[in-house]
Coordinates of N, CA and C in Angstrom, one line a residue:
X685 N -123.9 -73.4 43.7 CA -124.2 -75.2 43.7 C -123.6 -76.0 42.5
X686 N -122.9 -77.0 43.0 CA -122.5 -78.0 41.5 C -122.7 -79.1 41.7
X687 N -124.0 -79.3 42.3 CA -124.6 -80.8 41.7 C -126.3 -79.6 41.0
X688 N -126.6 -78.9 41.3 CA -127.5 -78.1 40.2 C -126.4 -77.9 38.5
X689 N -125.2 -76.9 38.9 CA -124.7 -76.5 37.9 C -125.0 -77.8 36.6
X690 N -124.7 -79.1 37.8 CA -124.0 -80.5 36.4 C -125.7 -80.5 36.1
X691 N -126.8 -80.8 36.6 CA -127.8 -81.3 36.4 C -128.8 -79.9 35.0
X692 N -128.3 -78.4 35.4 CA -128.6 -78.3 33.9 C -127.4 -78.0 32.8
X693 N -126.0 -78.2 32.9 CA -125.4 -79.0 32.2 C -125.8 -80.2 31.1
X694 N -126.9 -81.0 31.8 CA -126.9 -81.5 31.3 C -127.8 -81.6 31.0
X695 N -129.0 -81.6 30.6 CA -130.2 -80.9 30.2 C -130.0 -79.9 29.6
X696 N -128.9 -79.6 28.4 CA -128.8 -78.3 27.9 C -128.5 -79.2 26.3
X697 N -129.6 -79.4 25.4 CA -129.4 -79.5 24.1 C -127.7 -79.4 23.2
X698 N -127.8 -77.7 23.3 CA -126.6 -77.2 22.8 C -125.2 -78.0 23.1
X699 N -125.1 -78.6 24.5 CA -123.8 -79.2 24.5 C -123.5 -80.7 24.5
X700 N -124.9 -81.2 24.2 CA -125.4 -82.8 24.2 C -125.0 -83.1 22.2
X701 N -123.4 -83.4 22.2 CA -122.7 -83.8 21.3 C -123.7 -85.0 20.4
X702 N -124.3 -85.5 21.2 CA -124.7 -87.4 20.9 C -126.2 -87.1 19.6
X703 N -126.2 -85.5 19.6 CA -127.4 -85.5 19.3 C -128.2 -84.4 17.7
X704 N -126.2 -84.4 18.1 CA -125.6 -82.8 16.9 C -126.6 -82.9 15.4
X705 N -127.2 -82.2 15.1 CA -127.8 -82.6 13.1 C -126.6 -82.1 12.3
X706 N -126.7 -82.3 11.2 CA -125.8 -81.7 10.3 C -125.6 -80.4 9.8
X707 N -127.0 -79.6 10.9 CA -127.1 -77.9 10.5 C -126.1 -77.8 11.9
X708 N -126.4 -78.1 12.8 CA -126.2 -77.7 14.2 C -124.1 -78.2 14.5
X709 N -124.1 -78.3 13.4 CA -122.6 -79.1 13.1 C -121.9 -78.1 11.9
X710 N -122.7 -77.6 11.5 CA -122.1 -76.7 10.3 C -122.8 -75.3 11.1
X711 N -123.1 -75.1 12.1 CA -123.8 -73.5 12.3 C -122.7 -72.0 12.5
X712 N -121.1 -72.4 12.9 CA -120.3 -72.2 12.8 C -120.1 -71.2 11.2
X713 N -120.4 -71.8 10.3 CA -120.0 -71.5 8.8 C -121.8 -71.2 8.3
X714 N -122.0 -71.8 9.3 CA -124.0 -70.6 8.4 C -123.6 -69.4 8.6
X715 N -122.9 -69.0 10.2 CA -122.8 -67.6 10.2 C -122.1 -66.5 9.2
X716 N -121.3 -67.6 9.3 CA -120.3 -66.5 8.0 C -120.9 -66.8 6.6
X717 N -121.5 -67.9 6.0 CA -122.4 -67.2 5.1 C -123.1 -66.5 5.2
X718 N -124.1 -66.4 6.4 CA -125.3 -65.0 6.3 C -124.1 -63.6 6.5
X719 N -123.2 -63.4 6.3 CA -122.4 -62.4 7.2 C -122.6 -62.3 5.3
X720 N -121.8 -63.0 4.5 CA -122.1 -62.6 2.6 C -122.9 -62.2 2.2
X721 N -124.2 -62.8 2.7 CA -125.7 -62.4 2.3 C -125.9 -61.1 2.4
X722 N -125.4 -60.5 4.0 CA -125.8 -58.7 4.1 C -125.3 -58.0 3.0
X723 N -123.7 -58.5 3.2 CA -122.9 -56.9 3.0 C -123.7 -57.9 1.5
X724 N -123.8 -58.2 0.4 CA -124.6 -58.5 -0.6 C -126.1 -57.6 -0.8
X725 N -126.6 -57.7 0.4 CA -128.0 -56.8 0.2 C -127.7 -55.5 0.8
X726 N -126.4 -55.2 1.4 CA -126.0 -54.1 1.6 C -125.7 -53.4 0.3
X727 N -125.5 -53.7 -0.4 CA -125.1 -53.8 -1.8 C -125.6 -53.5 -2.8
X728 N -126.8 -53.9 -2.5 CA -127.6 -54.2 -4.0 C -128.7 -53.5 -3.5
X729 N -129.7 -52.6 -4.6 CA -130.5 -51.3 -4.5 C -131.5 -52.2 -3.8
X730 N -132.4 -53.1 -4.5 CA -134.0 -53.0 -3.8 C -133.3 -54.4 -3.4
X731 N -135.1 -55.1 -2.7 CA -135.2 -56.2 -2.0 C -134.6 -57.3 -3.5
X732 N -135.8 -57.0 -4.4 CA -136.0 -57.8 -5.4 C -134.7 -57.9 -5.8
X733 N -133.3 -57.3 -6.8 CA -132.8 -57.4 -6.7 C -131.9 -58.0 -6.1
X734 N -131.8 -58.1 -4.1 CA -130.8 -58.7 -4.0 C -131.0 -60.8 -4.4
X735 N -132.5 -60.6 -3.4 CA -133.5 -62.1 -3.7 C -133.0 -62.7 -5.4
X736 N -132.7 -62.3 -6.6 CA -132.3 -62.3 -7.9 C -131.1 -62.8 -7.5
X737 N -130.5 -62.3 -7.0 CA -128.8 -62.4 -6.7 C -127.9 -63.1 -6.0
X738 N -128.8 -64.0 -5.3 CA -129.2 -64.7 -4.1 C -129.1 -66.4 -5.0
X739 N -129.6 -66.4 -5.9 CA -129.9 -68.1 -6.8 C -130.1 -68.4 -5.6
X740 N -131.5 -68.6 -4.8 CA -132.4 -69.2 -4.2 C -132.9 -71.0 -4.9
X741 N -132.1 -72.1 -4.3 CA -132.6 -72.9 -5.0 C -132.7 -73.8 -3.7
X742 N -134.7 -74.2 -3.9 CA -135.2 -74.5 -3.0 C -135.7 -76.2 -3.1
X743 N -135.2 -77.5 -2.2 CA -135.3 -78.3 -2.3 C -136.8 -79.1 -1.9
X744 N -137.8 -79.9 -2.3 CA -138.5 -80.3 -1.3 C -138.9 -82.0 -1.8
X745 N -138.7 -82.7 -1.0 CA -138.4 -84.2 -1.0 C -139.4 -85.1 0.2
X746 N -139.1 -87.1 -0.4 CA -140.1 -87.2 1.2 C -138.9 -87.3 2.4
X747 N -139.6 -87.5 3.4 CA -138.8 -87.0 4.4 C -137.4 -89.1 4.7
X748 N -136.8 -88.0 4.3 CA -135.8 -89.4 4.9 C -135.7 -89.7 6.3
X749 N -135.2 -90.9 6.3 CA -135.0 -91.6 7.7 C -133.5 -91.2 8.2
X750 N -132.7 -90.7 7.8 CA -131.4 -89.6 8.1 C -132.2 -88.6 8.6
X751 N -132.9 -88.0 8.3 CA -133.7 -86.9 8.8 C -135.0 -86.6 9.7
X752 N -134.8 -87.8 10.0 CA -136.1 -87.8 11.1 C -135.2 -87.0 12.1
X753 N -134.9 -87.0 12.4 CA -133.7 -86.5 13.5 C -134.1 -84.6 13.5
X754 N -133.9 -83.9 12.6 CA -133.6 -83.2 11.9 C -135.1 -82.6 12.5
X755 N -136.3 -83.4 11.7 CA -137.0 -83.2 11.4 C -137.8 -82.6 12.2
X756 N -137.7 -83.2 13.6 CA -138.0 -83.9 14.6 C -137.9 -81.9 15.4
X757 N -135.8 -82.3 15.2 CA -136.1 -80.9 16.2 C -136.7 -79.4 15.1
X758 N -136.5 -79.6 14.4 CA -137.3 -78.2 14.4 C -139.0 -78.0 14.3
X759 N -139.2 -78.6 15.0 CA -140.9 -79.2 14.8 C -140.4 -78.1 16.4
X760 N -139.9 -78.4 17.2 CA -139.6 -78.0 18.8 C -139.1 -76.7 18.7
X761 N -138.1 -76.1 17.5 CA -137.4 -75.4 17.6 C -137.9 -74.1 16.7
X762 N -138.9 -74.5 15.5 CA -139.6 -73.7 15.2 C -140.6 -73.0 15.7
X763 N -141.1 -71.5 15.8 CA -141.9 -70.4 16.3 C -142.5 -69.5 15.0
X764 N -141.4 -69.0 15.0 CA -142.3 -67.9 13.9 C -142.9 -67.6 13.1
X765 N -142.0 -69.4 12.5 CA -143.0 -69.3 10.7 C -143.3 -70.9 11.2
X766 N -144.7 -71.2 11.8 CA -145.5 -72.7 12.3 C -146.6 -72.3 12.4
X767 N -146.3 -73.0 11.3 CA -148.2 -72.8 11.6 C -149.1 -73.6 12.8
X768 N -148.9 -74.9 13.0 CA -149.9 -74.9 14.1 C -148.8 -75.4 15.2
X769 N -147.9 -75.0 15.6 CA -146.8 -75.6 16.1 C -147.1 -77.1 16.9
X770 N -147.3 -78.4 16.2 CA -147.5 -79.4 17.4 C -145.3 -79.4 16.6
X771 N -145.6 -79.9 18.2 CA -144.2 -80.6 18.6 C -144.2 -82.8 18.7
X772 N -142.9 -82.7 17.9 CA -142.8 -84.1 17.3 C -141.8 -84.9 17.7
X773 N -141.9 -85.8 18.7 CA -140.3 -86.2 19.0 C -140.4 -86.8 18.3
X774 N -138.6 -88.2 17.7 CA -138.2 -88.9 17.0 C -138.9 -89.8 16.7
X775 N -139.4 -90.4 17.2 CA -140.4 -91.6 17.9 C -141.9 -91.1 17.3
X776 N -142.7 -90.2 18.0 CA -143.5 -89.3 16.5 C -143.7 -89.7 15.4
X777 N -142.6 -89.3 14.9 CA -142.0 -89.1 13.3 C -142.3 -90.0 12.6
X778 N -141.5 -90.9 13.2 CA -141.3 -92.6 12.1 C -142.5 -93.3 12.7
X779 N -143.5 -92.6 13.6 CA -144.9 -93.5 14.1 C -145.9 -92.8 12.6
X780 N -146.0 -91.5 12.2 CA -146.5 -91.0 11.0 C -145.9 -91.6 10.0
X781 N -144.5 -91.6 9.9 CA -143.9 -93.0 8.4 C -144.5 -94.3 8.3
X782 N -144.7 -94.9 9.3 CA -145.1 -95.9 9.1 C -146.6 -96.1 9.1
X783 N -147.8 -95.2 9.5 CA -148.9 -94.9 9.1 C -149.1 -95.6 8.2
X784 N -148.5 -94.8 7.0 CA -148.7 -94.2 6.0 C -149.8 -93.5 5.5
X785 N -149.9 -92.7 6.2 CA -151.6 -92.1 6.2 C -151.3 -89.9 5.7
X786 N -149.4 -89.7 5.5 CA -149.4 -88.7 5.1 C -148.7 -88.5 4.5
X787 N -148.2 -87.3 3.6 CA -147.3 -86.8 2.8 C -146.3 -85.7 3.7
X788 N -145.3 -86.5 4.1 CA -144.0 -85.5 4.9 C -143.1 -85.0 3.9
X789 N -142.8 -84.1 3.9 CA -141.7 -83.7 3.1 C -140.8 -82.5 3.1
X790 N -139.2 -82.8 3.4 CA -138.4 -82.0 3.6 C -138.0 -80.8 2.7
X791 N -137.7 -79.8 3.1 CA -137.2 -78.1 2.8 C -136.0 -78.6 2.5
X792 N -135.0 -78.0 1.8 CA -133.4 -77.5 1.9 C -133.9 -76.6 1.0
X793 N -132.8 -76.2 1.3 CA -132.2 -74.4 0.8 C -131.2 -74.1 0.8
X794 N -130.8 -74.1 -0.6 CA -128.7 -73.1 -0.9 C -128.9 -72.0 -1.5
X795 N -128.0 -71.8 -1.1 CA -127.5 -69.6 -2.4 C -126.2 -69.9 -2.8
X796 N -125.7 -69.1 -3.8 CA -125.0 -68.9 -3.6 C -123.9 -69.1 -2.7
X797 N -124.0 -68.8 -1.7 CA -123.5 -68.5 -0.4 C -122.8 -69.6 0.3
X798 N -124.1 -70.4 -0.1 CA -123.9 -72.0 0.3 C -125.3 -73.0 0.9
X799 N -124.8 -74.3 2.2 CA -126.0 -74.3 1.5 C -126.8 -74.0 3.2
X800 N -128.2 -74.1 4.2 CA -129.0 -73.4 4.5 C -129.1 -75.0 5.4
X801 N -128.9 -75.9 4.8 CA -129.7 -77.1 5.1 C -131.1 -77.4 5.4
X802 N -130.8 -78.4 5.4 CA -132.5 -78.4 6.2 C -133.3 -77.6 7.3
X803 N -134.6 -77.0 6.2 CA -135.0 -75.8 7.1 C -136.6 -75.7 6.9
X804 N -136.7 -76.5 6.6 CA -138.7 -76.5 6.7 C -139.2 -78.0 7.2
X805 N -140.6 -78.7 6.8 CA -140.6 -79.3 7.0 C -142.5 -79.2 7.0
X806 N -142.9 -80.2 6.2 CA -144.4 -80.0 5.7 C -144.6 -81.9 5.7
X807 N -146.2 -81.5 6.3 CA -147.5 -83.1 7.0 C -148.5 -82.3 6.7
X808 N -149.1 -82.7 5.4 CA -150.1 -83.3 4.9 C -151.4 -84.5 4.8
X809 N -152.0 -84.2 5.5 CA -153.3 -85.4 5.2 C -153.9 -85.4 4.1
X810 N -154.3 -86.1 3.0 CA -155.0 -86.7 1.8 C -156.8 -87.5 2.5
X811 N -157.6 -86.4 2.6 CA -159.0 -86.4 2.7 C -159.7 -86.3 1.3
X812 N -161.0 -87.0 2.0 CA -161.9 -87.3 0.9 C -161.7 -85.6 0.2
X813 N -161.9 -84.6 0.6 CA -162.5 -84.3 -0.3 C -161.3 -82.8 -0.7
X814 N -160.4 -83.0 0.5 CA -159.2 -82.2 0.4 C -157.7 -82.4 1.3
X815 N -156.7 -81.6 0.0 CA -155.5 -82.5 1.5 C -154.9 -81.6 2.2
X816 N -155.3 -82.2 3.8 CA -155.7 -80.8 4.7 C -154.3 -80.4 5.6
X817 N -153.7 -79.5 5.9 CA -151.7 -79.2 5.9 C -152.1 -79.5 7.7
X818 N -151.2 -80.5 8.5 CA -151.1 -81.1 9.6 C -150.1 -79.9 10.1
X819 N -148.5 -80.1 9.4 CA -147.6 -79.1 9.6 C -147.0 -78.4 8.7
X820 N -146.9 -77.4 8.7 CA -146.4 -76.2 7.9 C -144.9 -75.3 8.3
X821 N -143.3 -75.7 8.5 CA -143.2 -74.5 8.8 C -141.7 -74.2 8.3
X822 N -140.7 -73.4 8.3 CA -139.6 -73.3 8.0 C -138.9 -72.1 8.4
X823 N -137.8 -72.4 9.0 CA -137.1 -71.8 9.8 C -136.9 -70.0 9.4
X824 N -136.6 -69.5 10.2 CA -136.4 -68.0 10.2 C -135.2 -68.1 9.7
X825 N -134.0 -68.3 9.1 CA -132.8 -68.1 8.4 C -133.7 -67.8 6.8
X826 N -134.2 -68.5 6.6 CA -134.8 -67.9 4.9 C -136.1 -67.6 4.7
X827 N -136.6 -67.0 6.2 CA -138.5 -66.5 5.3 C -137.8 -64.7 4.3
X828 N -139.2 -64.7 3.8 CA -139.1 -63.7 2.8 C -138.2 -63.8 1.4
X829 N -137.5 -65.0 1.3 CA -136.3 -65.2 0.1 C -137.6 -66.4 -1.3
X830 N -138.5 -66.1 -0.7 CA -139.2 -67.3 -1.6 C -139.1 -68.8 -1.1
X831 N -138.6 -69.8 -0.3 CA -139.1 -70.8 0.0 C -140.4 -70.8 0.0
X832 N -141.5 -70.1 1.0 CA -142.8 -70.2 1.8 C -143.2 -70.3 0.2
X833 N -143.2 -69.5 -0.8 CA -144.2 -69.6 -1.5 C -144.2 -71.1 -2.4
X834 N -143.0 -71.6 -2.3 CA -142.5 -72.5 -3.5 C -143.2 -73.6 -2.8
X835 N -142.9 -73.6 -1.3 CA -144.1 -74.5 -0.3 C -145.2 -75.2 -1.0
X836 N -146.0 -74.1 -0.8 CA -147.2 -73.5 -0.9 C -148.1 -74.2 -2.2
X837 N -147.0 -74.0 -3.1 CA -147.4 -74.3 -4.6 C -146.8 -75.9 -4.6
X838 N -146.1 -76.8 -3.9 CA -145.9 -77.7 -3.8 C -147.1 -79.1 -3.0
X839 N -147.7 -78.1 -2.4 CA -149.2 -78.7 -1.6 C -149.9 -78.2 -2.8
X840 N -150.0 -77.5 -3.5 CA -151.2 -77.6 -4.6 C -150.7 -78.7 -5.9
X841 N -149.8 -78.9 -5.8 CA -149.2 -80.1 -6.9 C -149.1 -80.8 -6.4
X842 N -149.6 -81.6 -5.1 CA -149.6 -82.5 -3.9 C -151.8 -83.3 -3.9
X843 N -151.9 -81.8 -4.0 CA -153.5 -82.1 -4.4 C -154.1 -82.1 -5.7
X844 N -153.2 -82.0 -6.5 CA -153.6 -81.9 -7.3 C -153.1 -83.6 -7.9
X845 N -152.6 -83.8 -7.6 CA -151.5 -85.1 -7.7 C -152.6 -86.8 -7.8
X846 N -153.1 -86.0 -6.1 CA -154.1 -87.2 -5.2 C -155.7 -86.5 -6.2
X847 N -156.1 -85.7 -7.3 CA -156.9 -85.5 -7.0 C -158.2 -85.0 -6.7
X848 N -157.4 -84.7 -5.6 CA -158.2 -83.3 -4.5 C -158.3 -82.2 -4.9
X849 N -159.5 -81.0 -5.2 CA -159.5 -79.4 -5.5 C -159.5 -78.8 -4.6
X850 N -158.7 -78.9 -3.3 CA -158.9 -78.3 -2.2 C -157.2 -78.6 -2.0
X851 N -156.4 -76.9 -1.2 CA -155.8 -77.8 0.1 C -156.0 -76.8 1.1
X852 N -156.3 -77.2 2.2 CA -156.3 -77.0 3.7 C -155.7 -76.2 4.5
X853 N -155.0 -75.6 5.0 CA -154.2 -74.9 5.5 C -155.1 -74.6 7.3
X854 N -154.6 -75.1 8.4 CA -155.1 -74.3 9.1 C -153.4 -73.6 10.0
X855 N -154.0 -72.3 10.9 CA -153.3 -71.3 11.4 C -153.6 -71.8 13.3
X856 N -152.7 -72.5 14.3 CA -153.4 -71.9 15.6 C -152.2 -70.2 15.7
X857 N -152.8 -69.7 16.0 CA -152.3 -68.7 16.5 C -151.1 -68.3 17.4
X858 N -150.3 -67.7 17.8 CA -149.7 -68.0 19.3 C -149.1 -66.5 19.3
X859 N -148.3 -66.0 20.0 CA -147.5 -65.2 20.6 C -146.7 -64.6 20.1
X860 N -146.5 -65.7 19.3 CA -144.7 -65.4 18.4 C -144.7 -66.7 16.7
X861 N -145.8 -66.4 16.8 CA -146.5 -67.2 14.9 C -147.1 -66.2 14.2
X862 N -146.7 -65.1 14.8 CA -147.5 -63.6 13.4 C -146.9 -64.0 11.9
X863 N -145.5 -64.6 11.3 CA -145.0 -64.4 10.3 C -146.1 -65.4 9.4
X864 N -146.0 -66.3 10.3 CA -146.6 -67.3 9.9 C -148.1 -67.3 9.0
X865 N -148.8 -66.9 10.3 CA -150.7 -66.5 9.9 C -150.9 -65.0 8.5
X866 N -149.2 -64.2 8.6 CA -149.5 -63.5 7.7 C -149.6 -63.4 6.0
X867 N -148.4 -64.6 6.4 CA -147.7 -65.3 4.8 C -149.2 -65.7 4.3
X868 N -150.5 -66.3 4.7 CA -151.1 -67.1 4.4 C -152.4 -66.2 4.3
X869 N -152.4 -65.8 5.3 CA -153.7 -64.7 5.2 C -153.4 -63.5 3.1
X870 N -151.9 -63.9 3.4 CA -151.2 -62.9 1.7 C -151.7 -63.9 0.2
X871 N -151.6 -65.4 1.3 CA -152.0 -66.3 -0.2 C -153.3 -66.7 -0.8
X872 N -153.8 -66.6 1.2 CA -155.5 -67.2 0.3 C -156.5 -66.2 0.1
X873 N -157.5 -65.9 -0.7 CA -158.9 -65.2 -0.9 C -159.1 -65.2 -0.2
X874 N -160.5 -63.8 0.2 CA -160.7 -63.6 1.8 C -162.0 -64.0 0.5
X875 N -162.8 -64.9 0.1 CA -163.1 -65.8 0.1 C -163.1 -67.8 0.5
X876 N -162.2 -67.3 0.9 CA -161.4 -68.6 1.2 C -161.3 -69.0 2.7
X877 N -161.1 -67.9 3.4 CA -161.3 -67.9 5.1 C -162.4 -68.6 5.2
X878 N -162.5 -69.1 6.4 CA -162.8 -69.8 6.9 C -163.7 -68.3 8.2
X879 N -165.2 -69.1 8.9 CA -164.9 -67.9 9.5 C -164.7 -67.3 10.6
X880 N -164.2 -68.6 11.2 CA -162.5 -68.5 12.7 C -162.0 -67.6 12.4
X881 N -161.7 -67.8 11.1 CA -160.5 -66.8 10.1 C -158.6 -67.5 10.9
X882 N -159.5 -69.4 11.6 CA -158.4 -70.3 12.0 C -158.0 -71.5 10.7
X883 N -158.9 -70.7 10.1 CA -158.7 -71.9 8.5 C -158.9 -72.0 7.3
X884 N -158.2 -72.5 6.7 CA -158.1 -71.4 4.9 C -158.1 -72.2 4.0
X885 N -158.7 -72.3 2.7 CA -158.5 -73.4 2.1 C -157.7 -72.5 0.5
X886 N -157.6 -73.5 0.2 CA -156.7 -72.4 -1.3 C -156.6 -73.6 -2.6

């Protein structure tokens, strides 16, 4: 059915060039860079040596206006390492910025082989007794390479800067976000876990 086929194509984001982000446009190049990383991994004796040889650089910065589209895109596409799986379109992201009540940070990662691009997002709110994370997500392309630990450390730094003794993180368990939950369990002491095992304080 030609008409149904056209409607399908009109609603396929991969074919929508007008909304492509910088990361979308570099997709083929990123695949080539990942092949080179895998070659290094195959030639390295231990995973720790592999990570050391990558020369990973993590840049965490306030959300810039030109990155709103990509930040929104990440909330829809990231499932495995996404604590709350809250989805936000561009207008919702802009409203958060305008409201001024949240710290919004983007995460860019690069290594000796190339630039992963904007791969992470953190949204946190300073309350009277804690810095409360609303969103903590990271693309699976960089999982297990140390970026997630640096993001957690940045949340700690933000809490200290605001005179808050605690970072409160919540994970809403889904069928796909086990990596996010396991990471949170690995960094939060047992005593910091609330009774429902969904809320962690660090």
